XYZ file of C-alpha atoms in Angstrom:
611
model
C -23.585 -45.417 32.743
C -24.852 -42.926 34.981
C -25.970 -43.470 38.843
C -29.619 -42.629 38.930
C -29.536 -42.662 42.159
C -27.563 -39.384 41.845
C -29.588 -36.027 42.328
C -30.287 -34.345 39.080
C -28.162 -31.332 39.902
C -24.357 -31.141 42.172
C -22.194 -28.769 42.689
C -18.664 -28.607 43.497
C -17.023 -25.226 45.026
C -14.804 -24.159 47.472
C -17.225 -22.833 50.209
C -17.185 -23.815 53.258
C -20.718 -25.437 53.559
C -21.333 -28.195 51.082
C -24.128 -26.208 48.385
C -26.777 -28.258 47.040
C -28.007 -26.470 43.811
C -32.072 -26.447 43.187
C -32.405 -24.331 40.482
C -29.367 -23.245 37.035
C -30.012 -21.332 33.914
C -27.122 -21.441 31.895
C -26.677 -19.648 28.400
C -23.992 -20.695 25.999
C -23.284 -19.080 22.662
C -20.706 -19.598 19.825
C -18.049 -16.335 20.398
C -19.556 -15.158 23.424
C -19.260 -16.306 27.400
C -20.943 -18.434 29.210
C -23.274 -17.058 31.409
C -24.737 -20.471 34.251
C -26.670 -18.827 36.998
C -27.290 -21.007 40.026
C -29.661 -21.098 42.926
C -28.019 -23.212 45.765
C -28.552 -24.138 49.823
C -26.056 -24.375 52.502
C -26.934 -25.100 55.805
C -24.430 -22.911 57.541
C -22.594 -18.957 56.453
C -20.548 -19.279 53.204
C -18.535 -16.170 52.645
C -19.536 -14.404 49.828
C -16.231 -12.518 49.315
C -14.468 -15.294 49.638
C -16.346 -17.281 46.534
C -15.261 -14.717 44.314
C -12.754 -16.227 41.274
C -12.835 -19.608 42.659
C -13.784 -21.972 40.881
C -16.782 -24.047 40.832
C -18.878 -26.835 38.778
C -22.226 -27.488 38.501
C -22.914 -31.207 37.299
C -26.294 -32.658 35.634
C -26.819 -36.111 35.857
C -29.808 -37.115 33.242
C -30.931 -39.910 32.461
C -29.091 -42.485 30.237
C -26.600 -39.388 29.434
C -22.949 -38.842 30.758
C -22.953 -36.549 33.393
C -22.653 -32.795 31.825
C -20.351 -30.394 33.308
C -21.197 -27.037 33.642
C -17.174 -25.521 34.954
C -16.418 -21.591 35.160
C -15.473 -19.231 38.210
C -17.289 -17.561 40.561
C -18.197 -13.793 39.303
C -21.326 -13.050 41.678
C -22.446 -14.686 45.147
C -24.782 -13.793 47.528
C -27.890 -14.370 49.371
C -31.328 -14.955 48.366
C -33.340 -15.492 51.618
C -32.952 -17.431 54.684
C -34.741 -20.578 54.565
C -35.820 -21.781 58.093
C -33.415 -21.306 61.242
C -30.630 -23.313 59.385
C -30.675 -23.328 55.581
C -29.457 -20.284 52.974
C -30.726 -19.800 49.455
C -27.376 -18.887 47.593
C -27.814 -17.120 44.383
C -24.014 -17.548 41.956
C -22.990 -17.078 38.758
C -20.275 -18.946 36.923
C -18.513 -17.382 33.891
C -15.167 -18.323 32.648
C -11.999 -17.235 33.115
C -11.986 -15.191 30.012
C -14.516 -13.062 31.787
C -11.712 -10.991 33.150
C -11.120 -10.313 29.283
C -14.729 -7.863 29.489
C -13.241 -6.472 32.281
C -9.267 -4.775 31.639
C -9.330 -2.745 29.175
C -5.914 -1.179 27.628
C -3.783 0.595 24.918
C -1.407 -0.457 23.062
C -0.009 -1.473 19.584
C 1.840 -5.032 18.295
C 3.974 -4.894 15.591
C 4.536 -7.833 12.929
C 2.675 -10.456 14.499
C 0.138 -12.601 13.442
C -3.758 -13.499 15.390
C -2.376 -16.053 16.700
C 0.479 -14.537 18.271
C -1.623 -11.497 19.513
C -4.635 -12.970 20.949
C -2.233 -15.664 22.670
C -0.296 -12.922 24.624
C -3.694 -11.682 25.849
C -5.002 -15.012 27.317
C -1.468 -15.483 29.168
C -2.212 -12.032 30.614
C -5.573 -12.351 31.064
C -5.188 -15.853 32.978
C -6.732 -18.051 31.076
C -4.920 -21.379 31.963
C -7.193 -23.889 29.394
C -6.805 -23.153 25.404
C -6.713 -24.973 22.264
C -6.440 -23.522 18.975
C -7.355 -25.124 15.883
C -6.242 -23.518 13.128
C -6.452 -25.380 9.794
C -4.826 -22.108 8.375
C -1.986 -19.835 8.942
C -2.578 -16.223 9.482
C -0.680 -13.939 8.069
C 1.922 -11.600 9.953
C 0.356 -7.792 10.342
C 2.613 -4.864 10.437
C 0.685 -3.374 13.030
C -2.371 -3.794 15.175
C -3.733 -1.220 17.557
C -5.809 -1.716 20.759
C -7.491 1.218 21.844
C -9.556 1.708 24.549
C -11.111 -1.426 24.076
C -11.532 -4.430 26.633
C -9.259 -7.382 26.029
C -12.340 -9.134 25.156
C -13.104 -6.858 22.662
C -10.216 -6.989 21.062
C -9.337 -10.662 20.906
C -12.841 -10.875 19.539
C -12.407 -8.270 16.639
C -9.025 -9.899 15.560
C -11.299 -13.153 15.632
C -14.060 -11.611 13.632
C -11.438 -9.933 10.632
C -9.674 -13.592 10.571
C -12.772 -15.276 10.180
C -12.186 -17.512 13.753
C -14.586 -18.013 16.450
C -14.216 -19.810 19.921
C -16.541 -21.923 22.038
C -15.591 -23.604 25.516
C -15.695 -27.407 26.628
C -15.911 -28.037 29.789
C -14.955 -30.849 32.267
C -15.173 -31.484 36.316
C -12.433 -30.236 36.521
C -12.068 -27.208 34.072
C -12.966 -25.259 31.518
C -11.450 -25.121 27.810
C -11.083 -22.252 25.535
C -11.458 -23.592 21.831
C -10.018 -21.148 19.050
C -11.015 -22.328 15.124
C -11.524 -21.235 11.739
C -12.963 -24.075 10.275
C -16.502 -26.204 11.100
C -13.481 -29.155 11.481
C -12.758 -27.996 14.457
C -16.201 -27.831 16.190
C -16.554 -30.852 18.964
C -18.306 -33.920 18.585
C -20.813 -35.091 20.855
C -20.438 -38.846 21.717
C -23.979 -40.645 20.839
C -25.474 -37.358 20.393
C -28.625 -38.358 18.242
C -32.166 -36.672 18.543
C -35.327 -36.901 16.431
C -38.428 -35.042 16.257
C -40.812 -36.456 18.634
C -43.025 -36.169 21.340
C -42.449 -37.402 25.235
C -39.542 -36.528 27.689
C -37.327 -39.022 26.194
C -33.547 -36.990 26.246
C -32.748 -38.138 22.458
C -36.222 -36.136 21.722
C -36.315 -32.918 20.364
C -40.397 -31.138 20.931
C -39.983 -28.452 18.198
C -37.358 -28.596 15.459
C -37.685 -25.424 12.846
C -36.193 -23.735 10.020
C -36.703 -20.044 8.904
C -35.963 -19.425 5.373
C -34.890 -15.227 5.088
C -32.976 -13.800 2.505
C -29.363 -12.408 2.547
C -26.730 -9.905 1.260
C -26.455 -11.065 -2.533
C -22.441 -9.802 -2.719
C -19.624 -8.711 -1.179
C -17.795 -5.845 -2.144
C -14.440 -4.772 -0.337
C -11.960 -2.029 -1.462
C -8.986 -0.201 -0.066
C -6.682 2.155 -1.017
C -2.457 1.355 -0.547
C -0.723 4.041 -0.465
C 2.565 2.146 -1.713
C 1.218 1.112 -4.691
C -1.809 4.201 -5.314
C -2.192 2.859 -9.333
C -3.279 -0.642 -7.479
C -7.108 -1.614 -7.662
C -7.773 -3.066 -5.131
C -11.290 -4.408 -5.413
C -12.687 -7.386 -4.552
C -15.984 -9.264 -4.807
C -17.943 -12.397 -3.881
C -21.881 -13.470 -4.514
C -23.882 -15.687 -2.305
C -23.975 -18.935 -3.185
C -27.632 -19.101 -1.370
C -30.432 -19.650 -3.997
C -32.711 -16.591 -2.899
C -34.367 -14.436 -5.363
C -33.477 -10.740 -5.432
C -29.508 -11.355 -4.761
C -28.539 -8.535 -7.537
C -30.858 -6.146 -5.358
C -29.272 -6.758 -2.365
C -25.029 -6.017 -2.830
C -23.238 -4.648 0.098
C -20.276 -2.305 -0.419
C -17.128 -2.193 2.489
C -14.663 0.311 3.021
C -12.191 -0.411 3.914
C -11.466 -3.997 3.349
C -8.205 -3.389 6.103
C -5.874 -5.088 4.057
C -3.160 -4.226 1.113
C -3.419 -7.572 0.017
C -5.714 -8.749 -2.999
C -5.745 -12.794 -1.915
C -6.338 -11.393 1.831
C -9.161 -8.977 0.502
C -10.439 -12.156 -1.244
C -10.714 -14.029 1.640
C -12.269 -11.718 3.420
C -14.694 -11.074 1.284
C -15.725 -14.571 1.010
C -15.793 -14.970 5.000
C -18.293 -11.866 5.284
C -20.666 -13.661 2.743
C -20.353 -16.935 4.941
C -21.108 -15.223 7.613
C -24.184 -13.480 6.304
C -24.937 -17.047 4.730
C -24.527 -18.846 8.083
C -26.686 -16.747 9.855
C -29.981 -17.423 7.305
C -28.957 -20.986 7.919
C -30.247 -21.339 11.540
C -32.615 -24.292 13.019
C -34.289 -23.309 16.605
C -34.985 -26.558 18.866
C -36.484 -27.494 22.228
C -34.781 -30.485 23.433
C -33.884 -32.221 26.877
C -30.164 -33.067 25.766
C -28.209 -31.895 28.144
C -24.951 -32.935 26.644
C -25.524 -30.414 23.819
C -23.511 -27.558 24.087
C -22.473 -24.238 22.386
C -19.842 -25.577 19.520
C -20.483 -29.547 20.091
C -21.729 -31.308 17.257
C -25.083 -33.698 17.217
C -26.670 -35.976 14.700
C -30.034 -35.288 13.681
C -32.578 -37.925 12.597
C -35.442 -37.020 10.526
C -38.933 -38.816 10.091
C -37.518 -40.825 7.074
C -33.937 -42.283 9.514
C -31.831 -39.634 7.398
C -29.004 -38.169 9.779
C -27.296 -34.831 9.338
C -24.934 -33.337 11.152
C -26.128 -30.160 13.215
C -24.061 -27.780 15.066
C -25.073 -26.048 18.074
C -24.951 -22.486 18.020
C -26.622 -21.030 21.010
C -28.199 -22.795 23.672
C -30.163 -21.850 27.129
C -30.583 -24.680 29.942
C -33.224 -24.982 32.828
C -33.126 -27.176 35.602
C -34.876 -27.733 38.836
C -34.144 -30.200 41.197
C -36.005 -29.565 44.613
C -36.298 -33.505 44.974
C -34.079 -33.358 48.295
C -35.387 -30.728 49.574
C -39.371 -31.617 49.900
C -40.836 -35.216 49.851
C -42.931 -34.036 46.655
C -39.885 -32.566 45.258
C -39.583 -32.818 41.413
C -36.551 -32.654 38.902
C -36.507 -31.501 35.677
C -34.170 -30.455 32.452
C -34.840 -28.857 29.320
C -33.066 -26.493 26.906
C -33.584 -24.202 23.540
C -31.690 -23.901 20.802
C -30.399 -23.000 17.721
C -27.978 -24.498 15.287
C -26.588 -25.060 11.640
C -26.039 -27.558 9.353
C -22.579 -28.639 9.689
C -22.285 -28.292 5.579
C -22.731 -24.722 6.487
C -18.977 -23.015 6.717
C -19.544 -20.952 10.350
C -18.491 -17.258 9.853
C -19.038 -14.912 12.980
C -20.591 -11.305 11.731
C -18.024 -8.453 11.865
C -20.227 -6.729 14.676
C -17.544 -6.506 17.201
C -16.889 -2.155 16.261
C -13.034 -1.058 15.494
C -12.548 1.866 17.331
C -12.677 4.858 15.864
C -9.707 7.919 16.545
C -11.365 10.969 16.551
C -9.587 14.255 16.661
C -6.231 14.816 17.014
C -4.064 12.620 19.167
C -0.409 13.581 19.749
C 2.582 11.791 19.407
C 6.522 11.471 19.772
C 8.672 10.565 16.950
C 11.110 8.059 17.459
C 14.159 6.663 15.930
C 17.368 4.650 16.469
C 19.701 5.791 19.129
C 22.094 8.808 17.793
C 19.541 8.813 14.952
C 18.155 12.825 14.347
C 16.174 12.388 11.263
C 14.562 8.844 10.628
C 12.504 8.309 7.860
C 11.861 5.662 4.728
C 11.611 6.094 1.188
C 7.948 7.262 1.439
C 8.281 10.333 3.697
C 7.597 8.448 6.608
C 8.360 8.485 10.173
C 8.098 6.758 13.313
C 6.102 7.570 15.983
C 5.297 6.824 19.618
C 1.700 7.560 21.567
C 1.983 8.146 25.208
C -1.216 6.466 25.628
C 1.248 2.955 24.446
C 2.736 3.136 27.770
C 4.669 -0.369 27.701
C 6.876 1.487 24.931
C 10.030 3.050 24.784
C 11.089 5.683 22.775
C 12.901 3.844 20.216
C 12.372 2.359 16.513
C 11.196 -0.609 17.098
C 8.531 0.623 19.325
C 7.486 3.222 17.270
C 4.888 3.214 14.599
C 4.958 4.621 11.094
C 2.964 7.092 10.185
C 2.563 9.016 6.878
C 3.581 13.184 6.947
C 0.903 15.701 5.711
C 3.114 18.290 3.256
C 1.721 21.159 2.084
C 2.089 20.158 -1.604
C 3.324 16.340 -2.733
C 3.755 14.724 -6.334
C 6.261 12.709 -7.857
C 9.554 13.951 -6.841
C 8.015 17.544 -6.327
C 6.198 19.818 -3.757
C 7.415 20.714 -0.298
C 9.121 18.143 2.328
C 9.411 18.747 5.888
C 10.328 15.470 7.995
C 9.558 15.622 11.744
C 12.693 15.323 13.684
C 13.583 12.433 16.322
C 11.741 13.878 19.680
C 9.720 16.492 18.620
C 5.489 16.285 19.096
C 3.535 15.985 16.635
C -0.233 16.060 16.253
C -1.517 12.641 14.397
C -5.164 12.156 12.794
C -5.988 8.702 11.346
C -6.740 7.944 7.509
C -10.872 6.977 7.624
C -10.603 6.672 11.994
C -8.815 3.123 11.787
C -6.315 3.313 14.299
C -3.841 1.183 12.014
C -3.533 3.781 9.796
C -2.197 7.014 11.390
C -0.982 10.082 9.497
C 1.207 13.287 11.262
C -1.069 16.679 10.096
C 1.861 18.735 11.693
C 4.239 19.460 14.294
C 3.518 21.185 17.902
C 5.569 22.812 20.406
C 5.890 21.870 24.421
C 7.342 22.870 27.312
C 10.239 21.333 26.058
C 10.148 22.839 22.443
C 10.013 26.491 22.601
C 8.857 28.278 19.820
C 11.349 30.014 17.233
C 10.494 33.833 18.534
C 9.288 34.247 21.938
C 5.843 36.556 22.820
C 8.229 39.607 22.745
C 8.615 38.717 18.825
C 5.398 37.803 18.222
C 5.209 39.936 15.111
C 7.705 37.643 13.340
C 7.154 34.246 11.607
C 9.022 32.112 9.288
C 11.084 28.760 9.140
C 14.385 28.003 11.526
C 15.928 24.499 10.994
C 18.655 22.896 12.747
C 21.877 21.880 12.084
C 22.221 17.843 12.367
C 23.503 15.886 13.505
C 24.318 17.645 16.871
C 23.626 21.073 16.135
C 23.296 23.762 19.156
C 20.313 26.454 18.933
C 22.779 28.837 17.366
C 23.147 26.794 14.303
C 20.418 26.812 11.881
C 19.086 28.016 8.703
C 16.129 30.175 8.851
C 13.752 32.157 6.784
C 11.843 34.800 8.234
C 9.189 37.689 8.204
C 9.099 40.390 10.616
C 5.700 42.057 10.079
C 6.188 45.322 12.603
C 4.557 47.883 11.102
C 7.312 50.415 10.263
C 10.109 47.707 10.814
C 8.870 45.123 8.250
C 11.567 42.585 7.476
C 12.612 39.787 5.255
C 15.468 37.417 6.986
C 17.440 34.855 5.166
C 19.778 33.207 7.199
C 22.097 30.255 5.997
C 24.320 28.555 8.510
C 27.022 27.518 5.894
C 26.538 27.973 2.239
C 23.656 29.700 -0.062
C 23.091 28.443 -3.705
C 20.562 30.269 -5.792
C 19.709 28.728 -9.545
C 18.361 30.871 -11.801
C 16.998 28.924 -15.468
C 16.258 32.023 -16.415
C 16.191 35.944 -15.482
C 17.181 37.100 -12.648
C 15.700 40.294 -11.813
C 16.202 42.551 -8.235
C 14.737 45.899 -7.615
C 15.876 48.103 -4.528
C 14.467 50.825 -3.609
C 16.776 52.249 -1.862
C 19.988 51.092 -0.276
C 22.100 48.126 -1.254
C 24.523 46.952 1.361
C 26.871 43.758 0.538
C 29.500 42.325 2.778
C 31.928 39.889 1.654
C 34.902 38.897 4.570
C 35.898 36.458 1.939
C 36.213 35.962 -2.078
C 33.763 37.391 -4.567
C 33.873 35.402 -8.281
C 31.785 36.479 -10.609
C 31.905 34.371 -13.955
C 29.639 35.849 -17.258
C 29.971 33.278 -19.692
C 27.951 35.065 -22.546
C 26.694 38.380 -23.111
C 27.303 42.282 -22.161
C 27.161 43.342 -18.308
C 25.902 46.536 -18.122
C 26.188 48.770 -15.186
C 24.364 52.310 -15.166
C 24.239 54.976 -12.445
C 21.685 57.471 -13.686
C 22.707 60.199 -10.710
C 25.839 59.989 -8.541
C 29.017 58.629 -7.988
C 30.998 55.215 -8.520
C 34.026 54.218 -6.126
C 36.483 51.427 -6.044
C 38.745 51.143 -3.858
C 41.116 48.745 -2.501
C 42.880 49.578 0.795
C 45.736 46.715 0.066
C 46.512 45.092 -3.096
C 45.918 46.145 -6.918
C 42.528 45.973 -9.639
C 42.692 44.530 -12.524
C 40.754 44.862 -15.580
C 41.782 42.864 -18.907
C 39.775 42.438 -22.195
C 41.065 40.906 -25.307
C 39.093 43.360 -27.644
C 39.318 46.744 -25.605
C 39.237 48.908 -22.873
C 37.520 52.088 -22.951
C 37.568 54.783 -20.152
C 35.326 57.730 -21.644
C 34.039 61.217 -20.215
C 32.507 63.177 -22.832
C 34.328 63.478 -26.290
C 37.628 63.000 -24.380
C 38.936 59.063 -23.959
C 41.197 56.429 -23.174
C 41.447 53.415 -25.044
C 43.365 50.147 -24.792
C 43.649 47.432 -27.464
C 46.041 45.076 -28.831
C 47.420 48.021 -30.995
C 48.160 50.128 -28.012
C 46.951 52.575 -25.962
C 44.820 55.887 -27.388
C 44.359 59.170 -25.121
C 42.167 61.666 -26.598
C 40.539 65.118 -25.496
C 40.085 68.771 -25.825
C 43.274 68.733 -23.705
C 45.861 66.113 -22.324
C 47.861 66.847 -20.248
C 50.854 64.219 -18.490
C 52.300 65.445 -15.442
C 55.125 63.496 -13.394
C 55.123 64.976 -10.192
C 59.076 63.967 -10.123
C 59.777 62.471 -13.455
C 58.207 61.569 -16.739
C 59.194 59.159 -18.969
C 57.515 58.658 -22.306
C 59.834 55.940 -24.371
C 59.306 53.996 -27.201
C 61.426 52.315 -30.302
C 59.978 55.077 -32.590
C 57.768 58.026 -30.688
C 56.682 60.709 -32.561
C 55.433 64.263 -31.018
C 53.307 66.356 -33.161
C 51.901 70.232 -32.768
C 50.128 70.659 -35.874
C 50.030 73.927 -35.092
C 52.638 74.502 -32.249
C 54.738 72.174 -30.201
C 55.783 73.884 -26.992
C 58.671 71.385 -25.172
C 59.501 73.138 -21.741
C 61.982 72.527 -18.877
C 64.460 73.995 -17.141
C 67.004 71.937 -19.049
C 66.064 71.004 -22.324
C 68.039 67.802 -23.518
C 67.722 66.766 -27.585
C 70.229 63.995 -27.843
C-alpha cells in the first residue's frame, strides 16, 4: 500500500541539489510523446546544462493507488524565479528518449526489409534503450522504402501508420518503455483500475464521463497501378461497419493504395476504415486516477454494476503539491481524458504526410562490378542518389527505377538503357519516393558531351563499344546542320545490316562515292537488274586480276544495230563492219569454219597459206 505520509509529488534526477517538485502537467497520447512539464525547488545552483539528457522521474503518490511513475529525460531546464535568499523555482521538461527521433532528420533508402526490421534499426540509432514490440502479425518484406528529408520520428511513425501499428510508453522508477502493437491485445492493463461515474474526490471516481456520437467515412476505396502486371485491377474496397445513416453519401477514394498486392490493399483498406471508425468511438472523462495512462487499459462501471473495458487514448495530468512548502499548503491531482471501448480495433489515421519528390532529382546508375549495362527484363535499371550517402555505388545499393523511352509497346518502340556510371535525371511516378522513374540522361564534368561548343551545329546519337570500349569506338548517327555544310553521318564501328521488306529506293543528286577495302557480294535472287546512264560514261576496271560475267541464257554487248552475243550455241558478232585484228597473230579455228563474202571475200597477207 502506499505511505501517506509521502508528499504527493517526488522527483528523482541527477542534479546536484535534491528538487522538490510543486507543480507537473503531463500530456500523454497514443502515437505521440510524452510531454510532463515540472515546476521544482532546490535550495542551492543546479546546472542547467548539465540536466540536459539525463534522466529523471517524477513520482505521484495518491491515495490508496500504487505510486505512478512519470520517467523520461531531461529536454529543457531552467529558472523560474528566485524564491527568498536560498530557494530556486526550476522549470523542466521530461520527454522520452525517442524525442531525439523529432530531432535527426536523414536520407536514405532500405531495401527488402520489413517494419519491423526498419523502424528497429532507427531506435538502435536513435538510442532508445527500452522497447517491446507486440506484433500479433508479420509484416511483410518491402522492396524498398525511402526516407526523405523527414525526421526519424516521422518516419518510424508513417511506416507505423501504413502497417496499421501504433506505440504508447510504460513507464517505471527506473525507465521508460517503448511499446510497438498492431492489435488492442497488446494495449496494457491497469491493475485494479476500476472507476464509476460519481461525484466526490474519491480516485476510482470519474466527474464527467461522455460520448459524442458523429458520423464517418461510409467506404474505403484504394487502387494502384503495377506496372508488372498493367492488365491487373487492382481495386479494393471496405464499408463501415458503424450503423450511421448516410454511409453511401460519404465514400472516400485513395490513390495510391502503395502496394502491388491485392490481400495487402485489402488490409489496408480495412485498417483506414478502423481508423476512421475508432476515432467516432471516443469517450472524454475527468477523473483523479492517476494510474491511467496513454495505452493502459481500465474497467469502467456504469450506474447498473456493468463493466467494460476502456482504453485510454489521450490523457493530461495536473498536480500541485505546495504542502511542504507553506503550513497551509494543499495537494491536489486530477486528469482529462479520452478513450475507446476496448471492442473497438485501434487504427491510428494516416496523417503522418509521405513526402513528396518534386522536380527532378539526379542520380547515378549502378551495377555489379565489371558490369557496363545492367538492366532486368522490364527495361530497368539501378540507380544511386547522392543524397543516400551511406551507399556505395554498387547493385545492391542501388535502386530500380523504370526508363522513360520515347515510344514503348510490346516488343516495339525505341530502347535506350542508361549505362553503369552515367547521371541521369529521375522524377517520381505520382511524388512517392518509392516509385522513381529515369526521364533521361545528363552530362557532367565527367561526361562530356558528343561534339564540343566548336560543333555545336551538329547533333545525333554516339554509343559505345562494351564492354571496355575506348572513345574511339562507337557507333554513331549524326546531323551536321551548318548552313552550306549540312551533313548526314552514319558511322558503324564493326558491321552495318540494312533489311529492306520491301523497296528500296535512293536518289542522289549528285555524286556517288563507294569504297570497299574488302569484298563486295551482291546476290539477286529474282528479277532483272537494270542499270541506265542517261548521259556519260561507264568504266570498269580492275588494276590486278580478271571480270567475269556468266549467264546461262545470254550475253549481249550492243552499240547500235552492231552486236555481240554469247549463248550456249556460240558466240554471234554482228555490224555494219567487223573487223579482227591480231596485232601479232590471229587465229580463228574451228572443226568446221566457214568464211563467206556474199559478194566478195578479200583474204590478204603477205603469205597466203591454203592447206
Amino acid at each position: 500500500m502506499p505511505d501517506d505520509t509521502k508528499p504527493l509529488l517526488s522527483l528523482t534526477s541527477t542534479a546536484e541539489s535534491p528538487l522538490q517538485p510543486i507543480r507537473m502537467v503531463a500530456h500523454e497520447i497514443i502515437c505521440d510523446l510524452f510531454h510532463f512539464e515540472i515546476e521544482a525547488i532546490a535550495e542551492d545552483k543546479i546546472d542547467a546544462r548539465g540536466m540536459l539528457n539525463k534522466p529523471a522521474c517524477l513520482a505521484v503518490n495518491h491515495g490508496d493507488e500504487a505510486t505512478r511513475y512519470f520517467h523520461g529525460i531531461v529536454s529543457r531546464f531552467g529558472v523560474i524565479e528566485q524564491k527568498g535568499h536560498t530557494d530556486t523555482l526550476y522549470h523542466m521538461v521530461l520527454v522520452p528518449q525517442l524525442a531525439h527521433a523529432d530531432i535527426r532528420s536523414d536520407c536514405r533508402l532500405f531495401f527488402n526489409k520489413t517494419a519491423e526490421d526498419i523502424i528497429k534499426t532507427i531506435l538502435d540509432e536513435t538510442g532508445v534503450t527500452k522497447t517491446a514490440f507486440r506484433l500479433y502479425s508479420q509484416p511483410p518484406q518491402r522492396k524498398v522504402t525511402t526516407q526523405y528529408n523527414e525526421t526519424a520520428l516521422d518516419f518510424v511513425t508513417r511506416l507505423m501508420e501504413e502497417e496499421g501499428w501504433y506505440y504508447f510508453f510504460e513507464h517505471a522508477s527506473d525507465g521508460h518503455t517503448l511499446v510497438i502493437t498492431n492489435d488492442n491485445n497488446g494495449f496494457t492493463t491497469i491493475p485494479e483500475a476500476v472507476v464509476r461515474l460519481g461525484m466526490g474526490d474519491m480516485a476510482d471516481t470519474l466527474t464527467e464521463h461522455r460520448k459524442i456520437e458523429e458520423f464517418a467515412e461510409g467506404k474505403i476505396a484504394l487502387r494502384d497501378y503495377d506496372d508488372e502486371s498493367p492488365s491487373k485491377n487492382l481495386k479494393v474496397e471496405q464499408s463501415t461497419i458503424l450503423k450511421h445513416g448516410g454511409t453511401a453519401h460519404r465514400p472516400v477514394f485513395h490513390w495510391p493504395a502503395l502496394t502491388y498486392d491485392t490481400s495487402q490493399a485489402k488490409e489496408r483498406a480495412k485498417r483506414r476504415m478502423e481508423a476512421a471508425e475508432a476515432a467516432v468511438s471516443l469517450i472524454g472523462a475527468n477523473g483523479a486516477m492517476a494510474n491511467l495512462f496513454a495505452g493502459g487499459k481500465y474497467k469502467f462501471r456504469d450506474k447498473d454494476g456493468t463493466e467494460t473495458v476502456q482504453v485510454v487514448r489521450e490523457i493530461t495530468h495536473t498536480a500541485e503539491d505546495t504542502s511542504a512548502q507553506a503550513n497551509n499548503g494543499t495537494a491536489s491531482y486530477s486528469n482529462n481524458f479520452s478513450a475507446f471501448p476496448n471492442t473497438v480495433p485501434w487504427r491510428e489515421p494516416m496523417e503522418t504526410p509521405r513526402p513528396r519528390m518534386e522536380g527532378l532529382h539526379t542520380a547515378i546508375v549502378v551495377g555489379p562490378a565489371g558490369e557496363e549495362i545492367y538492366t532486368d527484363d522490364y527495361g530497368r535499371i539501378k540507380i544511386r542518389f547522392p543524397w543516400d550517402w551511406r551507399s556505395d555505388a554498387t547493385a545492391d545499393s542501388g535502386n530500380w527505377a523504370r526508363v522513360v523511352q520515347p515510344w514503348a509497346g510490346d516488343q516495339w518502340g525505341a530502347q535506350f538503357i542508361p549505362r553503369v556510371g552515367t547521371e541521369v535525371a529521375v522524377a517520381f511516378m505520382d511524388s512517392d519516393p518509392d516509385r522513381p522513374i529515369v526521364v533521361g540522361g545528363l552530362y557532367n564534368g565527367n561526361d562530356k558531351p558528343i561534339f564540343p561548343v566548336g560543333e555545336k551545329t551538329k547533333l545525333g546519337f554516339r554509343s559505345r563499344s562494351t564492354t571496355g570500349g575506348g572513345s574511339d569506338e562507337f557507333n554513331e548517327i549524326s546531323v551536321d546542320d551548318k548552313k552550306g555544310n549540312e551533313v548526314v553521318f552514319l558511322h558503324a564501328q564493326k558491321d552495318m545490316t540494312v533489311e529492306v521488306e520491301h523497296d528500296h529506293k535512293l536518289t542522289v543528286e549528285n555524286d556517288r562515292k563507294v569504297v570497299i577495302t574488302g569484298n563486295e557480294d551482291v546476290t539477286l535472287k529474282r528479277g532483272n537488274q537494270t542499270t541506265k546512264l542517261d548521259q556519260g560514261n561507264v568504266s570498269v576496271t580492275t588494276t590486278l586480276g580478271k571480270i567475269t560475267l556468266e549467264a546461262l541464257d545470254s550475253i549481249t554487248l550492243k552499240v547500235g544495230s552492231s552486236s555481240i552475243k554469247l549463248d550456249q550455241m556460240g558466240v554471234t558478232v554482228k555490224g555494219m563492219m567487223v573487223k579482227v585484228e591480231g596485232t601479232v597473230m590471229t587465229e580463228v579455228k574451228g572443226t568446221m569454219t566457214t568464211v563467206t563474202g556474199t559478194a566478195m571475200l578479200t583474204l590478204k597477207g603477205g603469205i597466203l597459206m591454203i592447206n
